[in-house]
Amino acid sequence: MTARETPEQGTPAGARRPGFATGLFLGRPDTDLLTGPAGDARRPAPAEERFLARLRDFCEKEVDSAAIERADRVPDEVVEGLKDIGALAIRLPRRYGGLGLSTHCYLRALMLTSTTHPALSELLAAHQAIGLIQPLLLFGTDEQKRAFLPRCVREISAFALTEADIGNDPFRMHTTAVYDPAMDGYVLDGVKTWTTNGVIADLLVVMAVVPAGERGEGGMTAFVVEADAPGVTVERRNSFLGLRGLENGCIRLHRVAVPAGNRIGAEGEGLAIALAAQDTGRLSLPAVSAAAAKWSLRIARQWSAARVQFGRPIARHDAVAGKVSFIAATAFALEALVEVIARRAAAGGTDTRLDAELAKLFASEQAWVIADELVQLRGGRGYETAESAVARGERGVPVEQLLRDVRVGRIFDGSSEALRAFLAHDLIEAHRAAAGERDTAPGQGTAQAGKTTHAGETAAVGATARAEDTPSTGDTAAATRSAGAGMPAGPDASAGRLDAVLDGHLEFVARTSRRIAGELAAVAAESGPEGEGLDGRQRFLGRIVDIGAELYAMTASCVHARALGGADGSPAELADAFCRQARLRVAESLARLGENTDAADRAVTGQVLEGRYAWLEEGVVDVSVDGPWIAEQRPGPATGPNLRRVIRPAATPRATRPSTDETTRRTP
């Protein structure tokens, strides 16, 4: 597979080598899995470099981001311009009319478009990551690929999964697909909520439940649905805290006839298809988060040097310096995560699903903290809109918009809480599988790895955890001292010393990896085969997942710093700075594994739900509009107008695809 081509059929997860994240939580981090090919990691292939240059030129010269923010809409000419340069088909193989570029190039494109305006990157990502392209490449038949993929070069697709009562639980789905033998097809009925691109989509991937019957057990199934088919109605366009310009809508399906040939995969395979499509899709948010962090660093650097208080730039004040350092170090770590995982995913042969989920969790959480810190750095100007600042005669810096836009990252594509729970479940299953392998190995007795002795002592998987590996969970002060001990003063260190420091950080990762592996093994040994007993340990397991995310980011930072090299040692300095900060956060989380308020918090919550503290709610005014907490989405015909917005020109879209060279000029 060349860098230009996208694989059409993914290797089954069971046949691929476990990714870095799996080994990390098993106590066996393999740094080689994150090491990329030789050469400049920042330099894309020539064709990709030309495309990214064209995309940057388009974003800088032809997109008015302030106008998108004011109008809450991406103009038709901007969408058409993105189509013209092939931005809707970056990874689509060239035989279907796409550009056939790499995942790495696609993520770089999202970084450019998201910093122009996030509505652009959401449009591109919803179409290419979880829209029609990825499910068809992975699970579509040859006939389906020939019929639909060439259309995706200029037609927009959307993924219709979520319903009002689903959240992170897809098994609550109410949309049905009933097979009709007379038409050799299915009749779809239901209402989909929060469908990104749904308002402007030409093609929909709709998830629906096929009832069990004579044909089989049925289950959740994926279908390709024409957005202009009879019975498909966009009932409303949703509005949010941020992401203005996002074409997200509620879609009603009333007796929509779908040919059997439009079913993706077999009946009941819908959830597997959705999860597989999200493997690469989950890298979109880390890329957008990294871009937000990089932009924040630029603003923080320029502003904190220009703003003078008490006779010196604010960056020279210690309290502010800590914020600038955090933004710089974390921006480097987030970019490192995107770089190493994207290259690993593109190389193939490795199951990177857990890696992508961990990166999404960590990046979205850190991007929010960065945005909040940047608002604080800018002070009152951070809370002011860019338009207001321009009216006063100052530079318009949309920091408050950034805060609104990145907040959704902790919710979209799996909330942070849900991802922690899903990751913990998968990791406990991995430990059970590992324990089973040890139990059945010749000469092995019953596995005792991971047996917890007390809060500060846990046996590691396959080896006894040494006392010096990690501080006692009951001693936060000692943990903090241990995390920062013996490290040079960052930029003042020589290149050789910095390289040794990176080795020290990786050794810390290995030691702490064994520690959290032991904790997970203990939980796996104590819980039931179906996860019984885990409900009351979600926060405990969530802390372990967060620790692993920090360790992953530390490793990626060290690997990426070495790949970048540089005579001045600046990448290693940033990696060192991030690892120092991460080690302190890890120490705090480790301490809270043994000493926390989890049980007390559950008790208080129970009393809140029982109304014991309702008196505390008195003395305020509730301006909420009356209505049900969760709307009842009843199937049936539409009762209002179809709000679908058609962007595609009335003329038949061109059938020819742009060649790689054509991506360097605007198509007429």
XYZ file of C-alpha atoms in Angstrom, residues 604-620:
17
model
C -24.506 11.926 48.855
C -25.798 11.428 45.313
C -28.318 8.912 46.574
C -29.605 11.469 49.056
C -29.781 14.127 46.344
C -31.921 11.863 44.198
C -34.170 11.108 47.158
C -34.734 14.848 47.635
C -33.076 15.082 51.037
C -31.245 18.279 50.059
C -34.005 19.857 47.990
C -34.106 22.749 50.460
C -30.745 23.857 49.043
C -32.411 24.612 45.710
C -34.708 27.265 47.189
C -34.259 30.993 46.608
C -33.468 30.911 42.890
